[in-house]
Amino acid sequence: MALSEINLKRLLTGVGLLLLTAFYSPAFLLTLAPVYGAVPPTIFHSYGLAIAAACGWFLKDRLQQISRRQAIFLVPVLAFWVPTIQYVLFQMSSSFGNPTGPIVTEIFAFYPLVILSVGCAAKLIQSGSNLARHGDVVAEHVPLLGSYIIYSVGENFAHFFISECIGFTFFLTRSGLQFLLAILYSALVPSKWIALAIPSILFSLTSNVHVPLGALTGVLNSAIQTEGYTMLARQDSSTGYISVLENNNEGFRVMRCDHSLLGGEWTQMPANYNPIVRDPVYSVFVMLEAVRLVEPEHGEPRNDKNSKALVIGLGVGSTPAALINHGIETTIVEIDPVVHQFATQFFHLPANHIAAIEDATTFVERSRNSPKYDYIVHDVFTGGAEPAELFTFEFLSGLDSLLKPDGAIAINYAGDITLPSARLIVRTIQYVFPTCRIFRENADSSDNFINMIIFCKKSSATPLRFRDPVPADFLGSKSREAYLMPKHEINPAIFEGIEKGGRHVLRKNEIARLRKFQDRNAIAHWRIMREVVPDKVWENW
């Protein structure tokens, strides 16, 4: 083989190692989300990744010396061991806490792979580029700059590819991606030590319940049945890891997205108790139905049979199911097709609705300036972090343009109401809708992280009032009798203060202002979720 061919092969192998490692970065974050949530693992990920990559680059000669130039053969072996190391560490998530847990998991499961891959890639690229004749400065810094560009391009492509293709096949699930990348590492660098990976491969195929294979689903259910749970379905999708869990002891069913519950309903009910729409496990979804009780500005109360509703964010479908059963023509906008599928399959979402499976911003932009809805329900909480773009002035103004002059809107917000982010979002809502009232889900005022619903109407001529409910409003449900009428009102004055350097309203070009507060909200939400569902259920996905 000619010297130029040898150099080219080294160069391409080095580039390949960088691209695979770049692809592994977002894939690894996906595997952390079901145990720690989507947001907390990202807090320190980029910093840790940069440090690990720098260690690999600047210790490349030392790595070669220690391993006697055999380090590259360990790369595919490590890649196959990552899921097993993760599995072991996940079982200690409650001890580690959050965000410590993601950091510990990356240090022991991912960063060794990064250090070794980058170190070996650095040596290959330097020797393959043959820049020594141009001096030491060029030979050292040009490959470093080039490697950074290659890695950055690869990681950006990986984010796009995963977001578009996640869940299509086994190898495009979050666990399947780890297998695929390990196989690609092995193809790029055929290793004489690959036999060292066999124990991890066997464990993953027989005992690692995170791998979405039929036989392992049974192993998963055996593991969580000790906690009283059964998993009915699971699938990776565009918004996260979606699964349906049944609690066999207390008699309820919930839908999970990563480390969050999108909602649920009671499945075991007393004899002779058959509500038209099943009782949700969270009273907040009943409260959202009170948007029907908001009195119109003029004229007689609305006739449900002639009314239309728009629901942004489906969850398990408790609120839209009630609206539909009241005879209201209901349009549901849900970005995740799996959420819509599971809500229909497992949570009795009526089929007679209009489904728009797309991003809400796209739907609203396409539909704006066509006021046709009597009611709008905005319920888009996602795993401890609000999707900030759906609380901007621009998006809310779009909803305002879709609401009839006598219409009403109910907006569910979950978070720490003492944070500037909550104040900013409430001020933005009040800026768009001039007449609002705010209610918390329960009476406990000691907890700052709450679900609250902001009810608003378009006109400011009269205060917002609710009509008294009648038996038909309850749909035969005891839960609706208890929780339909909002009770625990919040003084809006607590949201008026603007922190130093803050803004009065949230604009779509300034949503980055919420990021640091989203981190705190997500961690607080993680702790709450650990009290709702046992650790073992979260850890075993």
PDB file of C-alpha atoms in Angstrom, residues 100-252:
ATOM      1  CA  THR A 100     -25.554  14.961  40.068  1.00  0.00           C
ATOM      2  CA  GLY A 101     -26.814  11.693  38.599  1.00  0.00           C
ATOM      3  CA  PRO A 102     -26.391  12.691  34.931  1.00  0.00           C
ATOM      4  CA  ILE A 103     -22.884  13.983  35.667  1.00  0.00           C
ATOM      5  CA  VAL A 104     -21.824  10.749  37.398  1.00  0.00           C
ATOM      6  CA  THR A 105     -23.329   8.650  34.612  1.00  0.00           C
ATOM      7  CA  GLU A 106     -21.504  10.588  31.914  1.00  0.00           C
ATOM      8  CA  ILE A 107     -18.198  10.457  33.791  1.00  0.00           C
ATOM      9  CA  PHE A 108     -18.239   6.670  34.045  1.00  0.00           C
ATOM     10  CA  ALA A 109     -20.236   5.654  30.955  1.00  0.00           C
ATOM     11  CA  PHE A 110     -19.651   8.231  28.203  1.00  0.00           C
ATOM     12  CA  TYR A 111     -16.570  10.362  28.836  1.00  0.00           C
ATOM     13  CA  PRO A 112     -14.104   7.424  28.722  1.00  0.00           C
ATOM     14  CA  LEU A 113     -15.394   6.691  25.218  1.00  0.00           C
ATOM     15  CA  VAL A 114     -15.022  10.366  24.279  1.00  0.00           C
ATOM     16  CA  ILE A 115     -11.469  10.594  25.656  1.00  0.00           C
ATOM     17  CA  LEU A 116     -10.334   7.432  23.899  1.00  0.00           C
ATOM     18  CA  SER A 117     -12.091   8.194  20.611  1.00  0.00           C
ATOM     19  CA  VAL A 118     -10.837  11.775  20.394  1.00  0.00           C
ATOM     20  CA  GLY A 119      -7.305  10.771  21.466  1.00  0.00           C
ATOM     21  CA  CYS A 120      -7.095   8.079  18.791  1.00  0.00           C
ATOM     22  CA  ALA A 121      -8.742  10.300  16.182  1.00  0.00           C
ATOM     23  CA  ALA A 122      -6.233  13.062  16.955  1.00  0.00           C
ATOM     24  CA  LYS A 123      -3.248  10.788  16.289  1.00  0.00           C
ATOM     25  CA  LEU A 124      -4.783   9.441  13.095  1.00  0.00           C
ATOM     26  CA  ILE A 125      -5.691  12.871  11.743  1.00  0.00           C
ATOM     27  CA  GLN A 126      -2.294  14.347  12.568  1.00  0.00           C
ATOM     28  CA  SER A 127      -0.393  11.502  10.941  1.00  0.00           C
ATOM     29  CA  GLY A 128      -2.832  11.242   8.039  1.00  0.00           C
ATOM     30  CA  SER A 129      -2.812  14.936   7.204  1.00  0.00           C
ATOM     31  CA  ASN A 130       0.988  14.931   6.910  1.00  0.00           C
ATOM     32  CA  LEU A 131       1.389  18.591   7.894  1.00  0.00           C
ATOM     33  CA  ALA A 132       4.666  18.202   9.794  1.00  0.00           C
ATOM     34  CA  ARG A 133       6.615  19.618   6.889  1.00  0.00           C
ATOM     35  CA  HIS A 134       4.859  22.944   7.442  1.00  0.00           C
ATOM     36  CA  GLY A 135       6.112  23.269  11.013  1.00  0.00           C
ATOM     37  CA  ASP A 136       4.975  22.228  14.460  1.00  0.00           C
ATOM     38  CA  VAL A 137       2.421  25.015  14.835  1.00  0.00           C
ATOM     39  CA  VAL A 138       0.585  24.047  11.656  1.00  0.00           C
ATOM     40  CA  ALA A 139       0.904  20.314  12.374  1.00  0.00           C
ATOM     41  CA  GLU A 140      -0.687  20.747  15.816  1.00  0.00           C
ATOM     42  CA  HIS A 141      -3.291  23.466  15.347  1.00  0.00           C
ATOM     43  CA  VAL A 142      -4.732  22.851  11.885  1.00  0.00           C
ATOM     44  CA  PRO A 143      -5.828  19.282  12.765  1.00  0.00           C
ATOM     45  CA  LEU A 144      -7.220  20.579  16.062  1.00  0.00           C
ATOM     46  CA  LEU A 145      -9.296  23.247  14.315  1.00  0.00           C
ATOM     47  CA  GLY A 146     -10.358  20.828  11.609  1.00  0.00           C
ATOM     48  CA  SER A 147     -11.386  18.228  14.189  1.00  0.00           C
ATOM     49  CA  TYR A 148     -13.482  20.782  16.050  1.00  0.00           C
ATOM     50  CA  ILE A 149     -15.295  21.727  12.827  1.00  0.00           C
ATOM     51  CA  ILE A 150     -15.872  18.076  11.893  1.00  0.00           C
ATOM     52  CA  TYR A 151     -17.221  17.275  15.352  1.00  0.00           C
ATOM     53  CA  SER A 152     -19.517  20.313  15.416  1.00  0.00           C
ATOM     54  CA  VAL A 153     -20.957  19.557  11.975  1.00  0.00           C
ATOM     55  CA  GLY A 154     -21.457  15.927  12.951  1.00  0.00           C
ATOM     56  CA  GLU A 155     -23.242  16.770  16.188  1.00  0.00           C
ATOM     57  CA  ASN A 156     -25.557  19.273  14.489  1.00  0.00           C
ATOM     58  CA  PHE A 157     -26.447  16.708  11.835  1.00  0.00           C
ATOM     59  CA  ALA A 158     -27.020  14.082  14.542  1.00  0.00           C
ATOM     60  CA  HIS A 159     -29.488  16.350  16.358  1.00  0.00           C
ATOM     61  CA  PHE A 160     -31.416  16.915  13.132  1.00  0.00           C
ATOM     62  CA  PHE A 161     -31.343  13.265  12.062  1.00  0.00           C
ATOM     63  CA  ILE A 162     -32.440  11.927  15.448  1.00  0.00           C
ATOM     64  CA  SER A 163     -35.259  14.450  15.791  1.00  0.00           C
ATOM     65  CA  GLU A 164     -36.605  13.447  12.372  1.00  0.00           C
ATOM     66  CA  CYS A 165     -36.131   9.670  12.561  1.00  0.00           C
ATOM     67  CA  ILE A 166     -36.338   8.620  16.210  1.00  0.00           C
ATOM     68  CA  GLY A 167     -38.560   5.616  16.803  1.00  0.00           C
ATOM     69  CA  PHE A 168     -38.899   4.414  13.191  1.00  0.00           C
ATOM     70  CA  THR A 169     -37.030   1.119  13.721  1.00  0.00           C
ATOM     71  CA  PHE A 170     -35.221  -0.695  16.526  1.00  0.00           C
ATOM     72  CA  PHE A 171     -31.879   0.874  15.596  1.00  0.00           C
ATOM     73  CA  LEU A 172     -33.510   4.316  15.722  1.00  0.00           C
ATOM     74  CA  THR A 173     -34.699   3.963  19.314  1.00  0.00           C
ATOM     75  CA  ARG A 174     -32.517   5.510  22.014  1.00  0.00           C
ATOM     76  CA  SER A 175     -31.166   2.117  23.094  1.00  0.00           C
ATOM     77  CA  GLY A 176     -31.004   0.884  19.517  1.00  0.00           C
ATOM     78  CA  LEU A 177     -28.891   3.879  18.540  1.00  0.00           C
ATOM     79  CA  GLN A 178     -26.297   2.831  21.107  1.00  0.00           C
ATOM     80  CA  PHE A 179     -26.105  -0.616  19.503  1.00  0.00           C
ATOM     81  CA  LEU A 180     -25.934   0.874  16.015  1.00  0.00           C
ATOM     82  CA  LEU A 181     -23.107   3.217  16.955  1.00  0.00           C
ATOM     83  CA  ALA A 182     -21.160   0.422  18.647  1.00  0.00           C
ATOM     84  CA  ILE A 183     -21.516  -1.686  15.485  1.00  0.00           C
ATOM     85  CA  LEU A 184     -20.304   1.231  13.370  1.00  0.00           C
ATOM     86  CA  TYR A 185     -17.324   1.732  15.698  1.00  0.00           C
ATOM     87  CA  SER A 186     -16.505  -1.960  15.216  1.00  0.00           C
ATOM     88  CA  ALA A 187     -16.806  -1.697  11.434  1.00  0.00           C
ATOM     89  CA  LEU A 188     -14.587   1.386  11.362  1.00  0.00           C
ATOM     90  CA  VAL A 189     -11.989  -0.098  13.700  1.00  0.00           C
ATOM     91  CA  PRO A 190     -12.026  -3.912  13.557  1.00  0.00           C
ATOM     92  CA  SER A 191     -10.824  -4.855  17.024  1.00  0.00           C
ATOM     93  CA  LYS A 192      -8.929  -7.958  18.018  1.00  0.00           C
ATOM     94  CA  TRP A 193     -10.264  -7.391  21.529  1.00  0.00           C
ATOM     95  CA  ILE A 194     -13.948  -7.324  20.608  1.00  0.00           C
ATOM     96  CA  ALA A 195     -14.490 -10.533  22.599  1.00  0.00           C
ATOM     97  CA  LEU A 196     -14.242  -8.352  25.722  1.00  0.00           C
ATOM     98  CA  ALA A 197     -17.589  -6.808  24.700  1.00  0.00           C
ATOM     99  CA  ILE A 198     -19.460 -10.128  24.598  1.00  0.00           C
ATOM    100  CA  PRO A 199     -20.593 -10.058  28.284  1.00  0.00           C
ATOM    101  CA  SER A 200     -22.105  -6.603  27.800  1.00  0.00           C
ATOM    102  CA  ILE A 201     -23.800  -7.603  24.535  1.00  0.00           C
ATOM    103  CA  LEU A 202     -25.308 -10.693  26.149  1.00  0.00           C
ATOM    104  CA  PHE A 203     -26.490  -8.674  29.147  1.00  0.00           C
ATOM    105  CA  SER A 204     -28.105  -6.080  26.877  1.00  0.00           C
ATOM    106  CA  LEU A 205     -29.946  -8.724  24.853  1.00  0.00           C
ATOM    107  CA  THR A 206     -31.170 -10.735  27.833  1.00  0.00           C
ATOM    108  CA  SER A 207     -31.436  -8.446  30.865  1.00  0.00           C
ATOM    109  CA  ASN A 208     -31.204  -4.758  29.942  1.00  0.00           C
ATOM    110  CA  VAL A 209     -34.866  -3.737  30.128  1.00  0.00           C
ATOM    111  CA  HIS A 210     -34.151  -0.438  28.390  1.00  0.00           C
ATOM    112  CA  VAL A 211     -33.719  -2.296  25.101  1.00  0.00           C
ATOM    113  CA  PRO A 212     -37.156  -2.335  23.386  1.00  0.00           C
ATOM    114  CA  LEU A 213     -37.298  -6.005  22.439  1.00  0.00           C
ATOM    115  CA  GLY A 214     -40.364  -8.152  23.034  1.00  0.00           C
ATOM    116  CA  ALA A 215     -38.662 -10.588  25.402  1.00  0.00           C
ATOM    117  CA  LEU A 216     -37.182  -7.767  27.455  1.00  0.00           C
ATOM    118  CA  THR A 217     -40.585  -6.138  27.867  1.00  0.00           C
ATOM    119  CA  GLY A 218     -41.538  -9.193  29.908  1.00  0.00           C
ATOM    120  CA  VAL A 219     -38.374  -8.819  31.981  1.00  0.00           C
ATOM    121  CA  LEU A 220     -39.262  -5.149  32.526  1.00  0.00           C
ATOM    122  CA  ASN A 221     -42.748  -5.989  33.754  1.00  0.00           C
ATOM    123  CA  SER A 222     -41.328  -8.589  36.119  1.00  0.00           C
ATOM    124  CA  ALA A 223     -39.055  -5.890  37.564  1.00  0.00           C
ATOM    125  CA  ILE A 224     -41.740  -3.251  38.105  1.00  0.00           C
ATOM    126  CA  GLN A 225     -44.551  -5.576  39.180  1.00  0.00           C
ATOM    127  CA  THR A 226     -42.971  -5.616  42.624  1.00  0.00           C
ATOM    128  CA  GLU A 227     -43.980  -1.938  42.765  1.00  0.00           C
ATOM    129  CA  GLY A 228     -47.490  -2.729  41.559  1.00  0.00           C
ATOM    130  CA  TYR A 229     -47.027  -1.509  37.987  1.00  0.00           C
ATOM    131  CA  THR A 230     -47.371  -3.039  34.523  1.00  0.00           C
ATOM    132  CA  MET A 231     -46.167  -1.408  31.328  1.00  0.00           C
ATOM    133  CA  LEU A 232     -48.800  -1.691  28.593  1.00  0.00           C
ATOM    134  CA  ALA A 233     -46.913  -0.021  25.733  1.00  0.00           C
ATOM    135  CA  ARG A 234     -43.765   1.965  25.025  1.00  0.00           C
ATOM    136  CA  GLN A 235     -42.278   3.762  22.068  1.00  0.00           C
ATOM    137  CA  ASP A 236     -39.628   6.363  21.340  1.00  0.00           C
ATOM    138  CA  SER A 237     -41.052   9.401  19.632  1.00  0.00           C
ATOM    139  CA  SER A 238     -40.370  13.001  18.680  1.00  0.00           C
ATOM    140  CA  THR A 239     -41.075  14.464  22.137  1.00  0.00           C
ATOM    141  CA  GLY A 240     -39.482  11.717  24.218  1.00  0.00           C
ATOM    142  CA  TYR A 241     -39.838   8.179  25.509  1.00  0.00           C
ATOM    143  CA  ILE A 242     -43.588   7.545  25.637  1.00  0.00           C
ATOM    144  CA  SER A 243     -45.064   4.693  27.664  1.00  0.00           C
ATOM    145  CA  VAL A 244     -48.335   3.677  29.272  1.00  0.00           C
ATOM    146  CA  LEU A 245     -48.211   2.371  32.850  1.00  0.00           C
ATOM    147  CA  GLU A 246     -50.934   0.632  34.797  1.00  0.00           C
ATOM    148  CA  ASN A 247     -50.969   0.720  38.594  1.00  0.00           C
ATOM    149  CA  ASN A 248     -52.539  -2.590  39.558  1.00  0.00           C
ATOM    150  CA  ASN A 249     -52.823  -1.872  43.288  1.00  0.00           C
ATOM    151  CA  GLU A 250     -54.481   1.554  43.279  1.00  0.00           C
ATOM    152  CA  GLY A 251     -56.268   1.169  39.966  1.00  0.00           C
ATOM    153  CA  PHE A 252     -55.060   3.939  37.672  1.00  0.00           C
TER     154      PHE A 252
END
